[in-house]
């Protein structure tokens, strides 16, 4: 039986995907893992676009926010070209626009802002209390053992991110998911990352797209696939508040404030195990019901 690429081997593959080839001062190319998927995973192209932008910025300036739009589905069999436009380099901030193209057409574009380290006011709301730790909730392999029909899909995809839902994953069969207004998921990159802060930001960007739209479905007890919903990310925004390591556990606390007109909005906060608020994300997605 085929086993999924997992642990450090899967993380090393993710690092290879994020290690773009530089064509010139403002152009980079990257590849996608060959998993049989019909389109490029949104978190991948967003992470790669951030890598491209970050490589044109002084490493002393750390990314603090990004705003991206998914324009077309990406072709995983073709390389992606990233062009970076320098919008501004000021005393404290650098702003870049990173555009991903395939077959001569834009599939994704992003604005990203980078800042020198500065001291200032510091506060954040507390992390959710009474939440079980990652060791006390099922792993994705535990869920796959419960639903063997998902085994082939699970085994075909590299498992570079350890994802542990406190409720049910969005891909369980219709009727097997409880309606919950709040969705909470423990995550971490399942191996060791280098110390480069840009790599950790890009890895977090990749992971942030794995479950966020699930929060919209969770509100209704809905699921992905036949008898449920199909969808795609439309846009994605991420703010980085404090330093962190993406290869250490963080809690992704998400909810959906609104859904309508075949679109759903979700927002999420990420907290370290010791309660530090490290990042916030907002995403809107296209969501359409499908028959059984």
GROMACS .gro file of C-alpha atoms in nm, residues 79-211:
model
  133
   79UNK     CA    1   0.615   2.571  -1.359
   80UNK     CA    2   0.484   2.898  -1.214
   81UNK     CA    3   0.659   3.226  -1.294
   82UNK     CA    4   0.659   3.497  -1.026
   83UNK     CA    5   0.733   3.860  -1.111
   84UNK     CA    6   0.797   4.103  -0.825
   85UNK     CA    7   0.734   4.475  -0.857
   86UNK     CA    8   0.902   4.708  -0.609
   87UNK     CA    9   0.629   4.949  -0.498
   88UNK     CA   10   0.828   5.130  -0.229
   89UNK     CA   11   1.133   5.109  -0.006
   90UNK     CA   12   1.098   5.360   0.277
   91UNK     CA   13   1.283   5.409   0.604
   92UNK     CA   14   1.078   5.148   0.789
   93UNK     CA   15   0.862   4.967   0.532
   94UNK     CA   16   0.908   4.792   0.199
   95UNK     CA   17   0.609   4.708  -0.020
   96UNK     CA   18   0.609   4.453  -0.301
   97UNK     CA   19   0.358   4.323  -0.555
   98UNK     CA   20   0.414   3.958  -0.649
   99UNK     CA   21   0.231   3.817  -0.953
  100UNK     CA   22   0.213   3.445  -1.040
  101UNK     CA   23   0.162   3.347  -1.403
  102UNK     CA   24   0.114   3.032  -1.609
  103UNK     CA   25   0.051   3.002  -1.983
  104UNK     CA   26   0.086   3.380  -2.009
  105UNK     CA   27  -0.202   3.449  -1.768
  106UNK     CA   28  -0.213   3.564  -1.406
  107UNK     CA   29  -0.330   3.294  -1.165
  108UNK     CA   30  -0.256   3.481  -0.839
  109UNK     CA   31  -0.129   3.819  -0.726
  110UNK     CA   32  -0.030   3.950  -0.387
  111UNK     CA   33   0.072   4.269  -0.213
  112UNK     CA   34   0.311   4.217   0.077
  113UNK     CA   35   0.457   4.465   0.325
  114UNK     CA   36   0.779   4.428   0.524
  115UNK     CA   37   0.893   4.628   0.828
  116UNK     CA   38   1.212   4.681   1.026
  117UNK     CA   39   1.186   4.563   1.387
  118UNK     CA   40   1.049   4.838   1.609
  119UNK     CA   41   0.933   4.864   1.971
  120UNK     CA   42   0.585   4.996   2.055
  121UNK     CA   43   0.256   4.928   2.232
  122UNK     CA   44   0.202   4.559   2.293
  123UNK     CA   45  -0.121   4.376   2.382
  124UNK     CA   46  -0.347   4.101   2.249
  125UNK     CA   47  -0.663   3.919   2.346
  126UNK     CA   48  -0.603   3.596   2.536
  127UNK     CA   49  -0.597   3.259   2.365
  128UNK     CA   50  -0.903   3.034   2.408
  129UNK     CA   51  -0.899   2.860   2.745
  130UNK     CA   52  -0.977   2.498   2.827
  131UNK     CA   53  -0.866   2.374   2.485
  132UNK     CA   54  -0.724   2.018   2.471
  133UNK     CA   55  -0.361   2.002   2.363
  134UNK     CA   56  -0.255   1.856   2.027
  135UNK     CA   57  -0.160   1.527   2.192
  136UNK     CA   58  -0.520   1.488   2.314
  137UNK     CA   59  -0.703   1.520   1.981
  138UNK     CA   60  -0.712   1.280   1.683
  139UNK     CA   61  -0.448   1.296   1.412
  140UNK     CA   62  -0.543   1.295   1.045
  141UNK     CA   63  -0.430   0.933   1.029
  142UNK     CA   64  -0.676   0.852   1.309
  143UNK     CA   65  -0.956   1.006   1.099
  144UNK     CA   66  -0.844   0.817   0.789
  145UNK     CA   67  -0.855   0.490   0.981
  146UNK     CA   68  -1.215   0.572   1.074
  147UNK     CA   69  -1.301   0.654   0.711
  148UNK     CA   70  -1.092   0.414   0.494
  149UNK     CA   71  -1.247   0.553   0.174
  150UNK     CA   72  -1.028   0.862   0.229
  151UNK     CA   73  -0.707   0.659   0.253
  152UNK     CA   74  -0.608   0.690  -0.115
  153UNK     CA   75  -0.652   1.069  -0.111
  154UNK     CA   76  -0.454   1.097   0.213
  155UNK     CA   77  -0.172   0.874   0.088
  156UNK     CA   78  -0.142   1.066  -0.242
  157UNK     CA   79  -0.071   1.400  -0.071
  158UNK     CA   80   0.254   1.487   0.111
  159UNK     CA   81   0.182   1.546   0.480
  160UNK     CA   82   0.420   1.832   0.555
  161UNK     CA   83   0.174   1.988   0.803
  162UNK     CA   84   0.045   1.799   1.106
  163UNK     CA   85  -0.322   1.905   1.127
  164UNK     CA   86  -0.538   1.805   1.425
  165UNK     CA   87  -0.904   1.912   1.439
  166UNK     CA   88  -1.071   1.956   1.777
  167UNK     CA   89  -1.399   1.879   1.598
  168UNK     CA   90  -1.459   1.684   1.278
  169UNK     CA   91  -1.264   1.754   0.957
  170UNK     CA   92  -1.460   1.905   0.672
  171UNK     CA   93  -1.426   1.596   0.452
  172UNK     CA   94  -1.623   1.348   0.667
  173UNK     CA   95  -1.944   1.212   0.507
  174UNK     CA   96  -2.263   1.425   0.513
  175UNK     CA   97  -2.435   1.395   0.849
  176UNK     CA   98  -2.116   1.307   1.039
  177UNK     CA   99  -2.018   1.663   1.124
  178UNK     CA  100  -2.158   1.863   1.415
  179UNK     CA  101  -2.252   2.227   1.353
  180UNK     CA  102  -2.003   2.443   1.546
  181UNK     CA  103  -1.973   2.820   1.527
  182UNK     CA  104  -1.606   2.802   1.625
  183UNK     CA  105  -1.352   2.577   1.456
  184UNK     CA  106  -1.024   2.502   1.627
  185UNK     CA  107  -0.731   2.315   1.476
  186UNK     CA  108  -0.381   2.247   1.606
  187UNK     CA  109  -0.111   2.273   1.339
  188UNK     CA  110   0.263   2.261   1.297
  189UNK     CA  111   0.508   2.194   1.018
  190UNK     CA  112   0.589   1.827   1.080
  191UNK     CA  113   0.966   1.853   1.075
  192UNK     CA  114   1.253   2.095   1.127
  193UNK     CA  115   1.264   2.424   0.936
  194UNK     CA  116   1.573   2.645   0.896
  195UNK     CA  117   1.589   2.952   1.119
  196UNK     CA  118   1.518   3.203   0.839
  197UNK     CA  119   1.208   3.406   0.951
  198UNK     CA  120   1.092   3.438   0.587
  199UNK     CA  121   1.073   3.058   0.555
  200UNK     CA  122   0.860   3.037   0.871
  201UNK     CA  123   0.630   3.312   0.741
  202UNK     CA  124   0.595   3.134   0.406
  203UNK     CA  125   0.531   2.799   0.576
  204UNK     CA  126   0.264   2.960   0.796
  205UNK     CA  127   0.109   3.115   0.484
  206UNK     CA  128   0.098   2.769   0.327
  207UNK     CA  129  -0.066   2.616   0.637
  208UNK     CA  130  -0.312   2.903   0.683
  209UNK     CA  131  -0.503   2.798   0.369
  210UNK     CA  132  -0.548   2.434   0.474
  211UNK     CA  133  -0.855   2.468   0.696
   0.00000   0.00000   0.00000
